[in-house]
XYZ file of C-alpha atoms in Angstrom:
731
model
C 170.930 46.062 94.769
C 170.540 43.506 92.004
C 167.119 42.596 93.389
C 166.026 46.242 93.320
C 167.237 46.645 89.721
C 165.379 43.498 88.713
C 162.215 44.821 90.294
C 162.436 48.288 88.675
C 163.022 46.859 85.206
C 160.216 44.337 85.620
C 157.889 46.988 87.007
C 158.571 49.314 84.059
C 157.930 46.572 81.513
C 154.670 45.497 83.123
C 153.381 49.060 83.541
C 154.036 49.724 79.845
C 152.107 46.636 78.806
C 149.489 47.419 81.422
C 148.728 50.717 79.652
C 149.119 49.308 76.152
C 145.535 48.071 75.863
C 144.214 51.634 75.921
C 146.419 52.479 72.939
C 145.731 49.251 71.047
C 142.061 48.549 71.739
C 140.584 51.876 72.768
C 141.660 54.242 69.993
C 138.925 56.108 68.172
C 137.847 54.299 64.976
C 136.538 57.514 63.400
C 138.207 58.698 60.222
C 138.075 62.199 58.803
C 138.499 63.822 55.442
C 135.590 62.232 53.570
C 133.388 64.251 51.244
C 129.822 64.701 52.573
C 127.229 62.975 50.413
C 123.731 64.345 49.829
C 120.803 63.532 47.575
C 120.673 65.901 44.546
C 116.861 65.957 44.426
C 114.702 68.445 46.298
C 113.872 67.202 49.836
C 110.269 66.820 51.011
C 110.753 68.918 54.179
C 112.257 72.318 54.865
C 112.722 71.807 58.577
C 112.907 69.016 61.154
C 111.710 68.903 64.749
C 113.515 66.222 66.788
C 112.144 65.394 70.237
C 114.157 62.939 72.380
C 112.538 61.749 75.604
C 115.562 60.639 77.607
C 115.082 57.267 79.315
C 111.680 56.448 77.754
C 110.944 52.730 77.344
C 109.016 51.542 74.298
C 106.412 49.677 76.335
C 105.802 52.715 78.554
C 104.702 54.695 75.503
C 102.881 52.068 73.453
C 101.060 50.087 76.171
C 97.424 51.073 76.704
C 95.841 51.699 80.100
C 93.568 49.012 81.628
C 90.495 50.885 80.379
C 91.773 50.792 76.790
C 92.801 54.454 76.585
C 96.341 55.762 76.146
C 98.331 57.929 78.514
C 99.766 59.584 75.363
C 96.637 60.309 73.310
C 98.314 62.703 70.874
C 101.201 60.407 69.914
C 98.776 57.472 69.760
C 96.662 59.399 67.252
C 99.780 60.049 65.164
C 100.570 56.322 65.167
C 97.053 55.388 64.120
C 96.483 58.084 61.483
C 99.228 60.362 60.215
C 102.619 58.810 60.940
C 104.825 55.746 60.816
C 105.940 54.027 63.983
C 108.313 51.316 65.125
C 110.856 50.283 67.728
C 114.325 51.808 67.673
C 116.863 49.186 68.754
C 119.698 50.840 70.654
C 123.108 49.351 71.286
C 125.083 48.977 74.473
C 126.223 50.887 76.354
C 122.706 52.276 76.742
C 123.738 55.677 78.045
C 122.661 59.190 77.095
C 125.775 60.372 75.263
C 126.237 57.262 73.072
C 122.497 57.186 72.394
C 122.310 60.780 71.216
C 125.453 60.400 69.121
C 123.910 57.372 67.394
C 120.673 59.287 66.782
C 122.169 62.515 65.476
C 125.556 61.444 64.077
C 124.712 57.904 62.946
C 127.584 55.974 64.546
C 127.774 53.905 67.685
C 129.935 54.280 70.771
C 133.450 55.578 70.228
C 135.591 53.079 72.160
C 138.179 55.706 73.068
C 135.574 57.131 75.467
C 136.527 54.346 77.901
C 139.789 56.110 78.701
C 138.762 59.716 78.104
C 135.469 60.166 79.928
C 131.901 60.175 78.672
C 130.333 63.580 79.200
C 131.485 64.672 75.757
C 132.578 62.622 72.779
C 136.372 62.202 72.930
C 136.920 63.377 69.329
C 135.133 65.798 67.047
C 132.494 64.273 64.796
C 130.053 65.207 62.088
C 126.308 65.244 62.738
C 122.982 66.186 61.193
C 123.157 69.358 63.282
C 126.534 70.239 61.820
C 125.288 69.674 58.242
C 122.130 71.756 58.790
C 121.796 75.415 57.958
C 120.744 76.273 61.524
C 120.020 74.137 64.579
C 118.346 75.379 67.755
C 118.584 73.117 70.821
C 116.930 73.188 74.238
C 117.651 70.821 77.139
C 120.349 69.395 79.368
C 123.838 70.905 79.706
C 125.238 67.354 79.619
C 124.093 66.645 76.036
C 123.706 69.808 73.975
C 127.230 71.316 74.222
C 128.965 68.363 72.553
C 126.959 68.864 69.346
C 127.765 72.569 69.295
C 131.434 71.921 70.096
C 131.876 69.578 67.149
C 130.017 71.787 64.679
C 131.860 73.890 62.113
C 130.973 77.551 62.093
C 128.483 79.119 64.476
C 125.095 77.773 63.458
C 124.218 75.420 66.365
C 122.551 77.390 69.157
C 122.065 75.778 72.578
C 119.783 76.800 75.437
C 120.342 74.831 78.654
C 119.181 75.023 82.247
C 121.712 75.061 85.129
C 123.269 71.699 85.966
C 121.986 72.046 89.541
C 118.461 71.504 88.227
C 119.244 67.833 87.525
C 118.410 66.842 91.086
C 117.289 63.239 91.646
C 115.725 64.260 94.960
C 113.635 66.969 93.334
C 109.968 67.067 94.181
C 109.078 66.955 90.493
C 111.742 66.329 87.847
C 109.172 66.870 85.093
C 109.809 70.587 85.527
C 112.932 70.026 83.371
C 110.657 69.168 80.445
C 108.277 71.995 81.287
C 111.261 74.360 81.125
C 112.117 73.135 77.624
C 108.577 73.512 76.277
C 108.283 76.976 77.854
C 111.567 78.107 76.320
C 110.568 76.874 72.858
C 107.254 78.686 73.129
C 109.009 81.926 74.123
C 111.479 81.438 71.265
C 108.791 81.292 68.577
C 106.874 84.166 70.135
C 109.974 86.369 70.108
C 110.678 85.385 66.474
C 107.417 87.009 65.394
C 108.812 90.418 66.373
C 112.453 89.726 65.456
C 112.849 90.023 61.709
C 116.392 88.647 61.633
C 115.468 85.540 63.608
C 112.279 85.073 61.610
C 114.216 85.201 58.357
C 116.560 82.515 59.607
C 113.643 80.339 60.694
C 112.012 80.604 57.264
C 115.114 79.186 55.541
C 115.343 75.515 54.639
C 117.496 72.761 56.191
C 116.778 73.887 59.755
C 116.596 71.612 62.807
C 114.867 72.132 66.160
C 116.023 69.749 68.895
C 114.230 69.265 72.226
C 116.044 67.139 74.798
C 113.630 66.097 77.563
C 115.439 64.768 80.640
C 112.541 64.637 83.107
C 111.481 61.048 82.311
C 115.018 59.739 82.830
C 115.445 61.651 86.093
C 112.105 60.440 87.444
C 112.960 56.900 86.377
C 116.207 56.980 88.347
C 114.574 58.540 91.379
C 111.245 56.677 91.477
C 111.575 53.692 89.040
C 109.792 53.358 85.666
C 106.638 51.852 87.169
C 106.114 54.849 89.450
C 103.348 57.369 89.025
C 105.943 60.145 88.654
C 107.513 58.405 85.636
C 104.145 57.707 83.990
C 102.784 61.191 84.673
C 105.912 62.680 83.121
C 105.212 60.698 79.929
C 101.718 62.167 79.798
C 103.175 65.651 80.310
C 105.540 65.125 77.381
C 102.658 64.004 75.158
C 100.733 67.181 75.980
C 103.847 69.279 75.391
C 104.465 67.684 71.972
C 100.866 68.344 70.934
C 101.202 72.040 71.863
C 104.614 72.209 70.170
C 103.281 70.869 66.856
C 100.353 73.273 66.929
C 102.680 76.210 67.607
C 105.167 75.246 64.871
C 102.477 74.699 62.278
C 100.894 78.024 63.162
C 104.221 79.872 62.891
C 104.977 78.465 59.435
C 101.450 78.901 58.157
C 100.664 75.172 57.919
C 102.868 74.917 54.836
C 103.243 71.134 55.174
C 107.045 71.368 55.069
C 107.837 70.282 58.641
C 108.920 66.735 59.563
C 108.714 65.448 63.152
C 110.713 62.685 64.837
C 109.907 61.519 68.376
C 112.171 58.894 69.981
C 114.391 58.097 73.005
C 118.099 57.603 73.513
C 117.700 54.524 75.742
C 115.224 52.785 77.994
C 115.440 51.808 81.656
C 115.261 48.691 83.805
C 112.549 48.099 86.373
C 114.943 49.122 89.146
C 115.785 52.473 87.537
C 119.151 51.931 85.860
C 120.453 51.677 82.306
C 123.700 50.857 80.553
C 123.476 47.145 79.726
C 121.604 45.168 77.079
C 118.301 44.177 78.650
C 115.327 44.725 76.296
C 113.878 47.291 78.688
C 117.049 49.307 78.032
C 117.515 48.704 74.298
C 113.915 49.001 73.025
C 112.850 52.617 72.560
C 109.873 54.152 70.709
C 110.090 55.816 67.312
C 107.251 57.885 65.869
C 107.808 59.898 62.645
C 105.254 62.082 60.880
C 104.908 65.189 58.755
C 106.459 66.174 55.421
C 107.864 63.255 53.421
C 106.678 60.586 55.872
C 104.172 57.815 55.180
C 100.813 57.965 56.874
C 99.739 55.026 59.030
C 99.551 51.889 56.876
C 96.814 49.376 57.674
C 97.830 45.703 57.469
C 95.787 42.527 57.607
C 98.497 39.877 57.327
C 100.798 38.914 60.233
C 103.861 41.115 60.491
C 107.420 39.668 60.692
C 107.828 40.275 64.433
C 107.646 37.405 66.908
C 108.202 39.343 70.139
C 104.490 39.621 70.982
C 104.620 43.402 71.376
C 102.108 44.091 68.611
C 99.432 42.159 70.479
C 100.384 43.621 73.854
C 100.246 47.161 72.486
C 97.091 46.566 70.385
C 98.932 47.715 67.253
C 98.903 44.560 65.145
C 96.667 46.280 62.549
C 99.254 49.023 61.831
C 102.517 48.539 59.959
C 105.471 48.494 62.306
C 108.881 49.564 60.982
C 111.764 48.785 63.343
C 115.151 50.425 62.881
C 118.601 50.385 64.392
C 119.185 53.603 66.306
C 121.901 54.820 63.909
C 119.424 54.520 60.981
C 117.573 57.591 62.246
C 120.429 59.953 61.272
C 120.299 59.207 57.498
C 116.492 59.331 57.690
C 116.547 62.853 59.148
C 119.217 63.946 56.658
C 117.134 62.681 53.712
C 113.969 64.405 54.927
C 115.522 67.891 54.945
C 118.118 67.361 52.208
C 121.349 67.763 54.182
C 124.428 65.547 53.712
C 124.494 62.351 55.728
C 127.047 62.647 58.586
C 130.368 61.405 57.217
C 130.882 58.841 60.005
C 127.346 57.467 59.893
C 126.932 53.696 59.609
C 123.142 53.860 59.559
C 121.041 52.379 56.771
C 118.209 54.511 55.431
C 114.819 53.006 56.481
C 112.922 53.418 53.206
C 109.533 52.397 54.632
C 109.349 55.718 56.480
C 109.713 57.796 53.302
C 106.672 58.870 51.310
C 108.243 60.059 48.072
C 108.903 59.048 44.496
C 110.818 55.936 43.575
C 113.574 58.082 42.100
C 114.011 59.981 45.363
C 114.224 56.732 47.310
C 116.761 55.306 44.841
C 118.908 58.442 44.985
C 118.730 58.427 48.784
C 119.809 54.785 48.949
C 122.660 55.472 46.538
C 123.811 58.466 48.598
C 123.706 56.328 51.760
C 125.821 53.596 50.112
C 128.370 56.046 48.689
C 128.733 57.701 52.104
C 129.556 54.359 53.776
C 131.934 53.502 50.922
C 133.779 56.794 51.403
C 134.607 55.786 54.974
C 135.927 52.455 53.740
C 138.101 54.078 51.095
C 139.505 56.636 53.537
C 140.264 53.964 56.130
C 141.990 51.821 53.508
C 144.010 54.805 52.272
C 145.196 55.612 55.799
C 146.112 51.976 56.383
C 148.030 51.837 53.118
C 149.991 55.000 53.945
C 151.132 53.588 57.297
C 151.943 50.042 56.142
C 154.897 48.711 54.153
C 153.776 48.011 50.601
C 154.680 44.318 50.664
C 152.705 43.849 53.888
C 149.569 45.661 52.748
C 146.674 43.515 51.514
C 143.613 45.431 50.273
C 140.305 44.507 51.799
C 137.539 43.142 49.660
C 135.198 45.931 48.661
C 131.850 45.618 50.310
C 129.144 47.716 51.906
C 127.397 46.175 54.761
C 152.662 15.639 88.407
C 151.012 15.346 91.816
C 152.476 13.402 94.803
C 150.739 9.980 94.891
C 150.923 7.969 98.109
C 148.949 5.108 99.637
C 145.320 6.252 99.674
C 143.132 6.074 102.710
C 140.537 3.310 102.626
C 137.784 5.591 103.861
C 138.536 8.016 101.072
C 138.414 5.158 98.592
C 134.996 4.144 99.850
C 133.818 7.756 99.680
C 135.034 8.132 96.102
C 133.325 4.877 95.141
C 130.060 6.091 96.650
C 130.335 9.410 94.822
C 131.004 7.582 91.541
C 127.995 5.313 92.070
C 125.697 8.276 92.850
C 126.897 10.174 89.778
C 126.472 7.113 87.551
C 122.959 6.452 88.852
C 121.968 10.063 88.325
C 123.268 10.054 84.759
C 121.500 6.769 84.028
C 118.196 8.165 85.248
C 118.700 11.256 83.113
C 119.656 9.110 80.101
C 122.665 11.313 79.590
C 125.111 10.881 76.671
C 128.268 8.859 77.218
C 130.375 12.030 77.187
C 128.586 13.227 80.328
C 129.910 10.182 82.203
C 133.446 11.199 81.256
C 132.938 14.815 82.333
C 131.364 13.926 85.688
C 133.398 10.849 86.651
C 136.844 12.063 85.616
C 137.285 14.320 88.710
C 136.680 11.362 91.069
C 140.062 9.598 90.508
C 141.762 13.014 90.574
C 140.460 13.652 94.099
C 141.285 10.065 95.052
C 144.915 10.482 93.998
C 145.565 13.028 96.790
C 145.064 10.842 99.800
C 143.574 13.731 101.562
C 139.989 13.930 102.660
C 140.473 17.534 103.848
C 141.644 18.593 100.404
C 138.634 16.922 98.797
C 136.148 18.545 101.184
C 137.871 21.939 100.983
C 137.724 21.977 97.181
C 134.123 20.796 97.324
C 133.149 23.627 99.659
C 135.075 26.185 97.620
C 133.342 25.013 94.440
C 129.982 25.873 95.977
C 130.609 29.633 96.095
C 130.195 30.252 92.329
C 126.779 28.582 92.631
C 125.559 31.055 95.237
C 122.820 33.450 94.078
C 123.760 37.025 93.331
C 122.141 40.020 94.917
C 118.799 40.803 93.274
C 117.437 44.204 92.371
C 113.755 43.564 92.990
C 112.125 44.834 96.214
C 112.085 42.157 98.944
C 108.716 42.608 100.632
C 109.204 39.695 103.027
C 112.475 41.199 104.212
C 110.734 44.500 104.885
C 108.129 42.604 106.913
C 110.918 41.024 108.950
C 112.381 44.457 109.630
C 109.019 45.667 110.916
C 108.591 42.590 113.121
C 112.140 42.888 114.461
C 111.441 46.479 115.399
C 108.243 45.539 117.279
C 109.235 42.334 119.110
C 112.113 43.834 121.226
C 109.862 46.577 122.603
C 107.135 44.043 123.418
C 109.680 41.724 125.078
C 111.157 44.590 127.087
C 107.715 45.576 128.322
C 106.870 41.996 129.283
C 110.124 41.503 131.186
C 109.769 44.854 132.901
C 106.362 43.794 134.185
C 107.884 40.476 135.302
C 105.536 38.471 133.116
C 108.276 36.363 131.553
C 109.121 35.943 127.879
C 105.977 35.409 125.781
C 105.955 32.229 123.707
C 104.875 34.165 120.609
C 107.939 36.375 120.872
C 110.189 33.328 121.041
C 108.566 31.808 117.963
C 108.849 35.059 116.008
C 112.478 35.587 117.049
C 113.636 32.080 116.129
C 111.696 32.012 112.843
C 113.075 35.438 111.957
C 116.607 34.235 112.671
C 116.252 31.205 110.398
C 114.476 33.059 107.587
C 116.942 35.935 107.668
C 119.811 33.483 107.303
C 118.126 31.977 104.261
C 117.402 35.360 102.721
C 120.821 36.833 103.399
C 122.822 33.855 102.142
C 124.672 36.059 99.699
C 126.182 37.975 102.647
C 126.981 34.774 104.519
C 128.791 33.269 101.555
C 130.940 36.399 101.383
C 131.845 35.985 105.058
C 132.480 32.241 104.772
C 134.735 32.487 101.736
C 137.963 33.563 103.553
C 137.724 30.790 106.209
C 137.089 28.119 103.570
C 139.972 29.389 101.460
C 142.211 29.502 104.558
C 141.272 25.907 105.336
C 142.259 24.900 101.817
C 145.521 26.854 102.127
C 146.348 24.997 105.349
C 145.698 21.658 103.658
C 147.834 22.719 100.689
C 150.747 23.573 102.974
C 150.511 20.188 104.674
C 150.321 18.311 101.370
C 153.386 20.120 100.051
C 155.271 19.527 103.313
C 154.456 15.814 103.162
C 155.590 15.725 99.555
C 158.947 17.259 100.544
C 159.339 14.803 103.424
C 158.572 11.910 101.095
C 161.395 13.115 98.838
C 163.824 13.258 101.746
C 163.816 17.053 101.967
C 163.382 18.760 105.286
C 160.932 21.464 104.388
C 159.747 22.504 107.840
C 161.782 24.571 110.279
C 161.060 25.864 113.719
C 160.766 29.628 114.017
C 163.523 29.740 116.613
C 166.041 28.270 114.158
C 165.458 30.864 111.416
C 167.914 33.730 111.069
C 166.083 36.423 109.140
C 169.076 38.743 109.119
C 171.430 36.240 107.521
C 172.432 36.652 103.899
C 171.121 34.027 101.537
C 173.590 31.388 100.448
C 173.043 30.809 96.752
C 174.736 27.414 96.965
C 171.995 26.186 99.272
C 169.219 26.969 96.807
C 168.026 23.704 95.345
C 167.514 23.070 91.643
C 164.064 23.331 90.132
C 162.006 20.164 89.948
C 158.825 19.158 88.175
C 156.890 19.551 91.421
C 157.805 23.243 91.460
C 155.676 23.847 88.372
C 152.715 22.365 90.217
C 153.332 24.543 93.259
C 153.613 27.674 91.138
C 150.446 26.817 89.262
C 148.502 26.238 92.484
C 149.760 29.519 93.888
C 148.593 31.476 90.834
C 145.285 29.598 90.834
C 144.621 30.419 94.494
C 145.508 34.084 93.984
C 142.910 34.376 91.208
C 140.372 32.428 93.275
C 140.937 34.795 96.190
C 140.291 37.832 94.037
C 137.216 36.597 92.218
C 135.773 34.751 95.186
C 133.426 37.499 96.357
C 133.093 39.903 93.484
C 134.528 41.680 90.479
C 135.648 45.252 89.914
C 133.430 45.325 86.821
C 130.324 44.636 88.901
C 129.114 48.164 88.164
C 126.839 47.105 85.344
C 124.954 50.289 84.691
C 124.297 53.762 86.003
C 122.074 53.718 89.097
C 122.586 56.722 91.397
C 120.245 55.469 94.121
C 123.134 54.127 96.213
C 124.754 57.567 96.589
C 121.668 59.641 97.416
C 122.974 60.095 100.984
C 125.896 62.131 99.591
C 124.380 64.103 96.704
C 121.326 64.038 94.464
C 122.253 66.634 91.830
C 123.521 64.806 88.741
C 127.324 64.664 88.717
C 128.649 61.607 86.880
C 132.234 61.850 88.128
C 131.451 62.171 91.846
C 128.619 59.627 91.651
C 130.754 57.206 89.657
C 133.626 57.582 92.118
C 131.357 56.902 95.095
C 129.871 53.822 93.430
C 133.350 52.529 92.607
C 134.445 53.106 96.204
C 131.389 51.197 97.379
C 132.333 48.235 95.198
C 136.002 48.298 96.164
C 135.486 48.834 99.888
C 132.405 46.809 100.688
C 132.733 44.050 98.113
C 136.496 43.582 97.923
C 137.741 44.028 101.481
C 137.252 40.288 101.947
C 139.081 39.671 98.680
C 142.143 41.463 100.047
C 142.006 39.329 103.179
C 141.788 36.193 101.043
C 144.779 37.280 98.957
C 146.801 37.797 102.147
C 145.998 34.226 103.206
C 147.401 32.944 99.934
C 150.509 35.127 100.199
C 151.202 33.948 103.744
C 150.907 30.354 102.606
C 153.389 30.989 99.825
C 155.777 32.754 102.189
C 155.532 29.922 104.678
C 156.671 27.482 102.030
C 159.747 29.732 101.526
C 159.687 29.843 97.764
C 160.665 33.443 97.149
C 164.382 32.833 97.353
C 164.517 30.244 94.614
C 163.821 30.294 90.927
C 160.312 29.156 91.758
C 159.268 32.786 91.907
C 160.308 33.221 88.282
C 157.991 30.362 87.311
C 155.132 32.233 88.978
C 155.989 35.336 86.961
C 156.105 33.361 83.722
C 152.690 31.795 84.412
C 151.249 35.206 85.312
C 152.595 36.790 82.137
C 151.203 33.952 80.024
C 147.797 34.548 81.596
C 148.141 38.272 80.957
C 148.923 37.573 77.308
C 145.839 35.381 77.101
C 143.567 38.044 78.601
C 145.208 40.699 76.416
C 143.693 39.055 73.336
C 140.324 38.745 75.085
C 139.929 42.484 75.761
C 136.646 43.732 74.239
C 136.135 47.166 72.725
C 132.424 46.676 72.096
C 129.313 45.878 74.126
C 128.012 47.311 77.377
C 130.217 48.945 79.981
C 129.885 45.662 81.873
C 131.266 43.627 78.962
C 134.070 46.085 78.260
C 134.863 46.603 81.942
C 134.942 42.892 82.670
C 137.414 42.195 79.880
C 139.611 45.113 80.957
C 139.470 44.116 84.618
C 140.614 40.561 83.832
C 143.717 41.900 82.113
C 144.296 44.545 84.764
C 143.930 42.010 87.579
C 146.549 39.650 86.174
C 148.995 42.472 85.417
C 148.425 44.014 88.838
C 148.947 40.639 90.484
C 152.316 40.296 88.766
C 153.387 43.794 89.792
C 152.182 43.151 93.353
C 154.148 39.901 93.573
C 157.314 41.623 92.386
C 156.853 44.393 94.941
C 156.184 41.879 97.687
C 159.295 39.925 96.759
C 161.451 43.047 97.149
C 159.886 43.921 100.511
C 160.326 40.360 101.702
C 163.942 40.351 100.544
C 164.662 43.533 102.479
C 162.909 42.373 105.643
C 164.584 38.954 105.679
C 168.126 39.927 104.664
C 168.752 43.104 106.630
C 169.048 43.658 110.367
C 166.992 46.671 111.372
C 167.852 48.318 114.728
C 165.134 50.706 115.729
C 166.589 51.806 119.072
C 169.193 50.751 121.609
C 168.523 51.215 125.293
C 170.432 49.597 128.173
C 168.536 47.194 130.343
C 167.626 48.466 133.785
C 167.214 46.098 136.738
C 165.294 47.278 139.732
C 166.344 45.980 143.142
C-alpha cells in the first residue's frame, strides 16, 4: 500500500510539472487595451487591394524564362515601371495562418497556438482589416474567418468556397484562384446596380483581400518545379492584370487605389513548408499605385550579397526588402487607418512616395504604437508584482571498477592512440585536439573489456548515419524496374529448361549490393536494437564481475528465486558509490534507446503527400494525426523494443527493491529540470517541437519508471492463483 501511495503522489507531481511548460512558455504574449495610433495627415490612397498568393516562392516569380521572357509579364512590367519591389522575409513557422497574421496584423506567431491548434489564432487580435472602414475578402475557409472573427463590429465580409474544394488530388487546383477572380468580377458588376453597395465602395479606408490558394495546393500535390505550379503562377498574373483593370474602371481611374502583391510563405523543392529554408522564407513583394514610388533605376551596386539580383536580371532596379510584419504598417499608412495595436512591424519608408512631413508623421506613429505596447506590458507586470520586486525596464523601441587489463586490449588502445596522433599530426591540428581525441582511449582501456569497447564503438556510429533524403532517387527507381523484369525473365528461362542466364545473376547480385548501400538508413534502424542489446549484455557482465570482485554474490539461479516472498528490508544493502554509476548508465541507455532511431519532433513541416492514400481534401487535424501515427508507429516501434532491452537489463540486476531506484528518479528529475529551461517558444515547429519533446521524453520516462516499479512490485511480491484443478492420471 505504501508503494502505491508513493507512486500516486509521484505521478501527480510529475504530471503537474509535465503540463507546466504550456502555462509558462506557451502563453499568448499579446496585450490589449492600447490606444490605436494613426497618422493625422491625409493618406495618399482611399482603398487598398491586397493579393496574397499562398505558397509562392520569390524565385518562382522573379526568375525569367530561358528565352528571357517572364511567365508573369504584368507583374514584371509593374516592377520595371510603376511599382517598388523587394523580398519579404518571413519567419518560422512558415505556415499559412502565421504568415497571414504577420502580413495583416503585423505580429509574428502567437506561441500559445502550440497548445490550442492553428486553424484560427488562439486569441483575438487587431488587424488592418479590423481598423478599416470596410473589408471584402475572397478565398479559403481556413484563412478568412479568423480575420472576421477578431474584428469589432460587422464590417469584414468574407466569401469562401467549400472546404471540400481544397483537394490535393484535384485535376487542376488553379480553379481555386479562378473562383476567386470570378467572384470579385461578379462583385464589382453587381455593385454597379446596387446603390447601397456602391456607396460603401466609394468610401475611403476600404480593403479588398484576395487569398489565392491554388499555387500552394499545386505545390503540395505536384512540387514547385512542376508545370502545374508554374502554370498557376501565370494564371495568377493574368488574373491580377484583369483585376487592376476592373478596379480602375469601376473607380474612374481616380488614382486613389494602392495595390500590394505578396505571399504568406514559400515552399521547398519537395513540396512542404514550415521550417526556415530560404525557399520557404523568401517571398515576393510588389507594391504599386497611390502613394507608392515608381520603379527607381540604380547604377551602383545594391547592399544585397545573395546573388538574386543577377539571377533575376533586376540589378538595375532598386530592391527594398522587408520583414513580413513590416507590410501591415505600410498598408495602414497608405490608406490612413490606425496601425494594428499588436504590430511589431517597422514602416518601410522606401515604398512611400509622399512628402517628408508625411513620412516623419508615419514614422512617429509607428514608434508611438510600439511604445504603447511596451507601456501596457510594463503596467500589467507592475500590477501583478510586489512593489519591492518590480524593476522597470529600460525604455527603448527596437568511479568505475578497474581490474588487470588484457594485454591485447592494451595493444589495441596503443594502436588506436598512434593512429589518432598520426592523423592529427598530418592535419597540423591544435594541441587541444590531441586532448579531445586521445582522452577517450585510457577511458576505454580502464574497463578491461574488449566487448564493451567494440559495442560502444558500434553504437557511436549510428548518429553518423545519413538521414532519409527528400530528393527523388532515380537510380532506386531504375532498380525497381529491373527487379520487376528480371524475375519474369528468369522464370521463363527456367520454364524452358535453359538454365539461369549469367546476365540475370549479375543483375541480381549487383542489385542486392547496391540496394543495401542505398537503403543503409533502414538497415541502421534494424541493427540498432541488436547492437544496443549486445552492449546491455556486456554491461550486465561488467556489473556482475564488479559485484563478485567486492565479495557480493550478485547472480542467482532462477530456480532459487521466490517471487512470491515478501521483501526483507534488513537484507537490502546500503548505497555505495558504484550505485551512482549504475543509475547513471541506466538513464543514459534509456535515452540512447529512445533517440537511437528517431525523434517525435521529426515532423519538420507540413507535407501531405504521405497520407494521400487516406484522403486528399485538406484537413489539417486528420492529416496531422496520420503523419504523427506514421512517425510513432514506423519510426519508433524499434525504439520501444530498445527501451524494453534496457528495462530487462535493469530488472535482471535487481535494483528496483533498493534505494538505487530513487537515485534514478533524482537523475531523471535533474535532467527534466535542465530541459525545462531549454524549452523554446520561438522558431519553426521543428525547433519548438524538438525542445518540447526533450522535456516530455524525460518526464514520461520518469513516470514510466515509476509505473513499472509498481507493476514489478506487485508481480514479485504477490502470489497470483489463476485456477486450481486437480491433476488427473490416466492409466
